[in-house]
Amino acid sequence: MDGDILRGKRALITGASSGLGVAFAKDLAARGCNLILVARRDDLLRNVQREISDRYKVEVEIVSMDLSAAESPTALYEQIKKAGRAVDVLVNNAGFGVYGEFKDVSWKKEKEMLDLNMITVTHLTKLFLSDMLDRNFGYILNVASTGAYQATPLYAIYSATKSFVLLFSEALNYELKNTNVKCTVLSPGVTETEFHKVAG
Ligand SMILES: NC(=O)c1ccc[n+]([C@@H]2O[C@H](COP(=O)([O-])OP(=O)(O)OC[C@H]3O[C@@H](n4cnc5c(N)ncnc54)[C@H](OP(=O)(O)O)[C@@H]3O)[C@@H](O)[C@H]2O)c1
């Protein structure tokens, strides 16, 4: 990506209170991109907001929201539209894993993971893509995992959600080939973040 192309643009990053989301936020801010950061923990979001706006002199807004709730993608989209913001870069990063044998893992946790890792990613992409296509400019980065590439016992459902993200993103990018909107998928390997504590 051309170094200056994101200067003055705006990125929406989900899961930006810790881990990879904070790294994406800093990287985009260093390119002059304004930010909207979303996660549940308001105190951590405020810390990230303060650090990035002080250091990179870009606008950083935060939204504290549980993105696994069915109504959240629409609520977030409408809040951003109402504030008159255009989202040029969407980073669908919020996600989590649940470690353990399928027979033992609680359905409540599993359902929350399916909702956050797949439904929310798909819904946010649908909502913001439409505006990107109207402006014929945009980047979508969906975070999958190396787990997306094979069946992963003890992470059976988590890896399957990431296979969904991988295949959805690749197909979408193909559909976008004649536009100036791109969809990229990132598949990190094991990375030291809060992920492993959350996954148990
Ligand atoms: N670390 C790894 O080894 C690894 C490897 C492959 C892929 N990944 C993927 O990388 C992405 C980022 O994970 P990470 O490693 O950076 O882990 P992390 O440090 O646990 O970060 C996860 C982020 O998602 C947010 N989040 C979780 N549930 C949420 C919800 N219901 N609503 C809103 N935000 C929520 C968390 O914030 P709050 O708790 O404040 O809401 C946090 O900001 C995930 O999609 C993960 O699957 C990680």
CSV table of C-alpha atoms and ligand atoms in Angstrom, one decimal:
chain,number,residue,atom,x,y,z
A,1,MET,CA,0.0,0.0,0.0
A,2,ASP,CA,1.3,3.4,-1.0
A,3,GLY,CA,2.8,5.0,2.2
A,4,ASP,CA,0.7,8.2,2.1
A,5,ILE,CA,-2.6,6.9,0.8
A,6,LEU,CA,-4.2,6.6,4.2
A,7,ARG,CA,-3.2,10.1,5.5
A,8,GLY,CA,-6.4,11.8,6.7
A,9,LYS,CA,-8.5,8.8,6.0
A,10,ARG,CA,-10.4,7.0,8.8
A,11,ALA,CA,-10.1,3.4,10.0
A,12,LEU,CA,-12.5,1.4,12.2
A,13,ILE,CA,-10.7,-1.3,14.2
A,14,THR,CA,-12.6,-3.8,16.2
A,15,GLY,CA,-10.9,-5.4,19.2
A,16,ALA,CA,-8.6,-2.5,19.7
A,17,SER,CA,-8.3,-2.6,23.5
A,18,SER,CA,-5.5,-5.2,23.5
A,19,GLY,CA,-3.2,-7.4,21.4
A,20,LEU,CA,-3.2,-7.2,17.6
A,21,GLY,CA,-5.9,-4.5,17.5
A,22,VAL,CA,-3.6,-2.1,19.3
A,23,ALA,CA,-0.8,-2.9,16.9
A,24,PHE,CA,-3.0,-2.3,13.9
A,25,ALA,CA,-4.1,1.0,15.5
A,26,LYS,CA,-0.6,2.2,16.0
A,27,ASP,CA,0.5,1.1,12.5
A,28,LEU,CA,-2.4,3.0,10.9
A,29,ALA,CA,-1.9,6.0,13.0
A,30,ALA,CA,1.7,6.1,12.0
A,31,ARG,CA,0.5,6.4,8.4
A,32,GLY,CA,-1.6,9.4,9.4
A,33,CYS,CA,-4.9,7.6,9.5
A,34,ASN,CA,-7.6,8.7,12.0
A,35,LEU,CA,-9.1,6.0,14.1
A,36,ILE,CA,-12.3,4.7,15.6
A,37,LEU,CA,-11.5,1.9,18.1
A,38,VAL,CA,-14.1,-0.5,19.4
A,39,ALA,CA,-14.0,-3.1,22.2
A,40,ARG,CA,-15.9,-3.7,25.5
A,41,ARG,CA,-13.3,-2.4,28.0
A,42,ASP,CA,-13.6,1.3,28.1
A,43,ASP,CA,-10.7,1.9,30.5
A,44,LEU,CA,-8.2,0.1,28.1
A,45,LEU,CA,-9.7,1.9,25.1
A,46,ARG,CA,-9.1,5.2,26.8
A,47,ASN,CA,-5.5,4.4,27.5
A,48,VAL,CA,-4.9,3.4,23.8
A,49,GLN,CA,-6.7,6.5,22.7
A,50,ARG,CA,-4.5,8.8,24.9
A,51,GLU,CA,-1.3,7.1,23.9
A,52,ILE,CA,-2.0,7.1,20.1
A,53,SER,CA,-3.4,10.6,19.9
A,54,ASP,CA,-0.5,12.0,21.9
A,55,ARG,CA,2.1,10.2,19.8
A,56,TYR,CA,0.8,10.3,16.3
A,57,LYS,CA,-1.4,13.5,16.4
A,58,VAL,CA,-4.4,11.8,14.7
A,59,GLU,CA,-8.0,11.8,15.7
A,60,VAL,CA,-8.9,8.8,17.9
A,61,GLU,CA,-12.5,8.1,18.8
A,62,ILE,CA,-13.5,5.1,21.0
A,63,VAL,CA,-16.7,3.1,21.2
A,64,SER,CA,-17.3,0.7,24.0
A,65,MET,CA,-19.6,-2.0,22.7
A,66,ASP,CA,-20.1,-5.8,22.9
A,67,LEU,CA,-19.8,-6.8,19.3
A,68,SER,CA,-21.1,-10.3,19.8
A,69,ALA,CA,-24.7,-8.9,20.3
A,70,ALA,CA,-26.9,-9.2,17.2
A,71,GLU,CA,-27.8,-5.6,17.2
A,72,SER,CA,-24.3,-4.2,17.6
A,73,PRO,CA,-23.1,-4.0,14.0
A,74,THR,CA,-26.1,-1.9,12.9
A,75,ALA,CA,-25.9,0.2,16.1
A,76,LEU,CA,-22.2,0.9,15.5
A,77,TYR,CA,-22.7,1.7,11.8
A,78,GLU,CA,-25.6,4.1,12.6
A,79,GLN,CA,-23.6,5.8,15.3
A,80,ILE,CA,-20.7,6.4,12.9
A,81,LYS,CA,-22.9,7.6,10.1
A,82,LYS,CA,-24.7,10.0,12.5
A,83,ALA,CA,-21.4,11.5,13.5
A,84,GLY,CA,-20.7,12.2,9.8
A,85,ARG,CA,-17.7,9.9,9.7
A,86,ALA,CA,-16.7,7.9,6.6
A,87,VAL,CA,-14.9,4.6,7.2
A,88,ASP,CA,-12.2,4.0,4.6
A,89,VAL,CA,-10.5,1.1,6.3
A,90,LEU,CA,-12.3,-1.6,8.2
A,91,VAL,CA,-10.2,-4.0,10.4
A,92,ASN,CA,-12.4,-6.9,11.6
A,93,ASN,CA,-10.0,-8.0,14.3
A,94,ALA,CA,-12.2,-8.7,17.4
A,95,GLY,CA,-12.4,-12.4,18.0
A,96,PHE,CA,-11.6,-15.1,20.5
A,97,GLY,CA,-11.1,-18.8,20.8
A,98,VAL,CA,-12.3,-21.4,23.2
A,99,TYR,CA,-9.9,-24.2,24.0
A,100,GLY,CA,-11.1,-27.7,24.8
A,101,GLU,CA,-12.9,-30.8,23.5
A,102,PHE,CA,-16.1,-30.0,21.7
A,103,LYS,CA,-18.1,-32.2,24.1
A,104,ASP,CA,-16.9,-30.2,27.1
A,105,VAL,CA,-17.1,-26.6,25.9
A,106,SER,CA,-20.2,-24.5,27.0
A,107,TRP,CA,-22.6,-23.7,24.2
A,108,LYS,CA,-23.0,-20.2,25.6
A,109,LYS,CA,-19.3,-19.5,25.0
A,110,GLU,CA,-19.3,-21.3,21.7
A,111,LYS,CA,-22.3,-19.4,20.4
A,112,GLU,CA,-20.8,-16.0,21.5
A,113,MET,CA,-17.6,-17.0,19.5
A,114,LEU,CA,-19.6,-18.0,16.4
A,115,ASP,CA,-21.5,-14.7,16.6
A,116,LEU,CA,-18.4,-12.5,17.1
A,117,ASN,CA,-16.0,-14.3,14.8
A,118,MET,CA,-18.3,-14.9,11.9
A,119,ILE,CA,-21.7,-13.0,12.1
A,120,THR,CA,-20.3,-9.7,13.3
A,121,VAL,CA,-17.4,-9.8,10.8
A,122,THR,CA,-19.9,-10.5,7.9
A,123,HIS,CA,-22.4,-7.9,9.0
A,124,LEU,CA,-19.9,-5.1,9.6
A,125,THR,CA,-18.3,-5.9,6.2
A,126,LYS,CA,-21.8,-5.8,4.5
A,127,LEU,CA,-22.6,-2.4,6.1
A,128,PHE,CA,-19.4,-0.6,5.5
A,129,LEU,CA,-18.6,-2.1,2.1
A,130,SER,CA,-21.6,-0.5,0.6
A,131,ASP,CA,-20.3,3.0,1.4
A,132,MET,CA,-16.8,2.1,0.3
A,133,LEU,CA,-18.2,1.0,-3.1
A,134,ASP,CA,-20.2,4.3,-3.4
A,135,ARG,CA,-16.9,6.2,-2.9
A,136,ASN,CA,-14.9,3.6,-4.9
A,137,PHE,CA,-12.2,3.6,-2.1
A,138,GLY,CA,-11.7,1.3,0.8
A,139,TYR,CA,-9.7,-1.5,2.5
A,140,ILE,CA,-11.1,-4.3,4.5
A,141,LEU,CA,-8.7,-6.4,6.6
A,142,ASN,CA,-10.3,-9.5,8.2
A,143,VAL,CA,-8.2,-11.4,10.8
A,144,ALA,CA,-8.3,-15.2,10.4
A,145,SER,CA,-5.6,-17.5,11.8
A,146,THR,CA,-3.2,-20.2,10.7
A,147,GLY,CA,-5.9,-22.4,12.3
A,148,ALA,CA,-8.1,-21.6,9.3
A,149,TYR,CA,-6.1,-23.9,7.0
A,150,GLN,CA,-6.8,-27.3,8.7
A,151,ALA,CA,-9.0,-29.0,11.2
A,152,THR,CA,-7.7,-28.2,14.7
A,153,PRO,CA,-8.7,-30.6,17.5
A,154,LEU,CA,-9.3,-28.8,20.8
A,155,TYR,CA,-9.9,-25.6,18.8
A,156,ALA,CA,-12.5,-27.3,16.5
A,157,ILE,CA,-15.1,-24.5,16.4
A,158,TYR,CA,-12.6,-21.6,16.7
A,159,SER,CA,-10.6,-22.8,13.7
A,160,ALA,CA,-13.8,-23.4,11.7
A,161,THR,CA,-14.8,-19.8,12.3
A,162,LYS,CA,-11.5,-18.7,11.0
A,163,SER,CA,-11.8,-20.9,7.9
A,164,PHE,CA,-15.1,-19.1,7.3
A,165,VAL,CA,-13.3,-15.7,7.6
A,166,LEU,CA,-10.5,-16.9,5.2
A,167,LEU,CA,-12.8,-18.2,2.5
A,168,PHE,CA,-15.3,-15.4,2.7
A,169,SER,CA,-12.6,-12.8,2.5
A,170,GLU,CA,-10.8,-14.4,-0.5
A,171,ALA,CA,-14.1,-14.8,-2.4
A,172,LEU,CA,-15.2,-11.2,-1.6
A,173,ASN,CA,-11.8,-9.8,-2.8
A,174,TYR,CA,-12.3,-11.6,-6.1
A,175,GLU,CA,-15.8,-10.1,-6.4
A,176,LEU,CA,-14.3,-6.7,-5.8
A,177,LYS,CA,-11.6,-7.1,-8.5
A,178,ASN,CA,-12.9,-4.3,-10.8
A,179,THR,CA,-13.3,-1.8,-8.0
A,180,ASN,CA,-10.9,0.3,-5.9
A,181,VAL,CA,-12.0,-1.6,-2.7
A,182,LYS,CA,-9.9,-4.5,-1.5
A,183,CYS,CA,-10.4,-7.2,1.1
A,184,THR,CA,-7.4,-8.8,2.6
A,185,VAL,CA,-7.2,-11.6,5.1
A,186,LEU,CA,-4.5,-11.9,7.7
A,187,SER,CA,-3.7,-15.3,9.3
A,188,PRO,CA,-1.5,-14.8,12.3
A,189,GLY,CA,0.3,-17.7,13.9
A,190,VAL,CA,0.6,-18.0,17.7
A,191,THR,CA,1.2,-14.5,19.0
A,192,GLU,CA,1.6,-13.4,22.6
A,193,THR,CA,-1.6,-11.5,23.4
A,194,GLU,CA,-4.5,-11.9,25.8
A,195,PHE,CA,-5.9,-14.5,23.3
A,196,HIS,CA,-4.5,-17.5,25.2
A,197,LYS,CA,-5.7,-16.5,28.6
A,198,VAL,CA,-9.2,-15.8,27.2
A,199,ALA,CA,-9.2,-19.2,25.4
A,200,GLY,CA,-8.3,-21.0,28.6
B,1,LIG,N1,-2.9,-14.3,19.5
B,1,LIG,C1,-2.9,-15.3,18.6
B,1,LIG,O1,-2.1,-16.3,18.8
B,1,LIG,C2,-3.8,-15.3,17.4
B,1,LIG,C3,-3.5,-16.2,16.4
B,1,LIG,C4,-4.3,-16.2,15.3
B,1,LIG,C5,-5.4,-15.3,15.2
B,1,LIG,N2,-5.7,-14.5,16.2
B,1,LIG,C6,-6.8,-13.6,16.1
B,1,LIG,O2,-6.4,-12.2,16.3
B,1,LIG,C7,-7.5,-11.4,16.7
B,1,LIG,C8,-7.0,-10.5,17.8
B,1,LIG,O3,-6.8,-11.3,18.9
B,1,LIG,P1,-5.5,-11.0,19.9
B,1,LIG,O4,-4.6,-12.1,19.7
B,1,LIG,O5,-5.1,-9.6,19.8
B,1,LIG,O6,-6.3,-11.3,21.3
B,1,LIG,P2,-6.7,-10.3,22.5
B,1,LIG,O7,-5.5,-9.6,23.0
B,1,LIG,O8,-7.5,-11.2,23.4
B,1,LIG,O9,-7.6,-9.2,21.8
B,1,LIG,C9,-9.0,-9.5,21.4
B,1,LIG,C10,-9.7,-8.1,21.2
B,1,LIG,O10,-11.0,-8.4,20.9
B,1,LIG,C11,-11.9,-7.7,21.7
B,1,LIG,N3,-13.1,-8.4,21.9
B,1,LIG,C12,-13.3,-9.7,22.4
B,1,LIG,N4,-14.6,-10.0,22.5
B,1,LIG,C13,-15.3,-8.8,22.1
B,1,LIG,C14,-16.6,-8.5,22.1
B,1,LIG,N5,-17.6,-9.4,22.4
B,1,LIG,N6,-17.0,-7.2,21.7
B,1,LIG,C15,-16.0,-6.3,21.3
B,1,LIG,N7,-14.7,-6.6,21.4
B,1,LIG,C16,-14.3,-7.8,21.8
B,1,LIG,C17,-11.1,-7.6,23.0
B,1,LIG,O11,-11.5,-6.4,23.8
B,1,LIG,P3,-12.5,-6.4,25.0
B,1,LIG,O12,-12.2,-7.6,25.9
B,1,LIG,O13,-12.1,-5.1,25.7
B,1,LIG,O14,-13.9,-6.4,24.5
B,1,LIG,C18,-9.7,-7.3,22.5
B,1,LIG,O15,-9.5,-6.0,22.2
B,1,LIG,C19,-8.6,-12.4,17.0
B,1,LIG,O16,-9.6,-12.4,15.9
B,1,LIG,C20,-7.9,-13.7,17.1
B,1,LIG,O17,-8.8,-14.8,16.9
B,1,LIG,C21,-4.9,-14.4,17.3
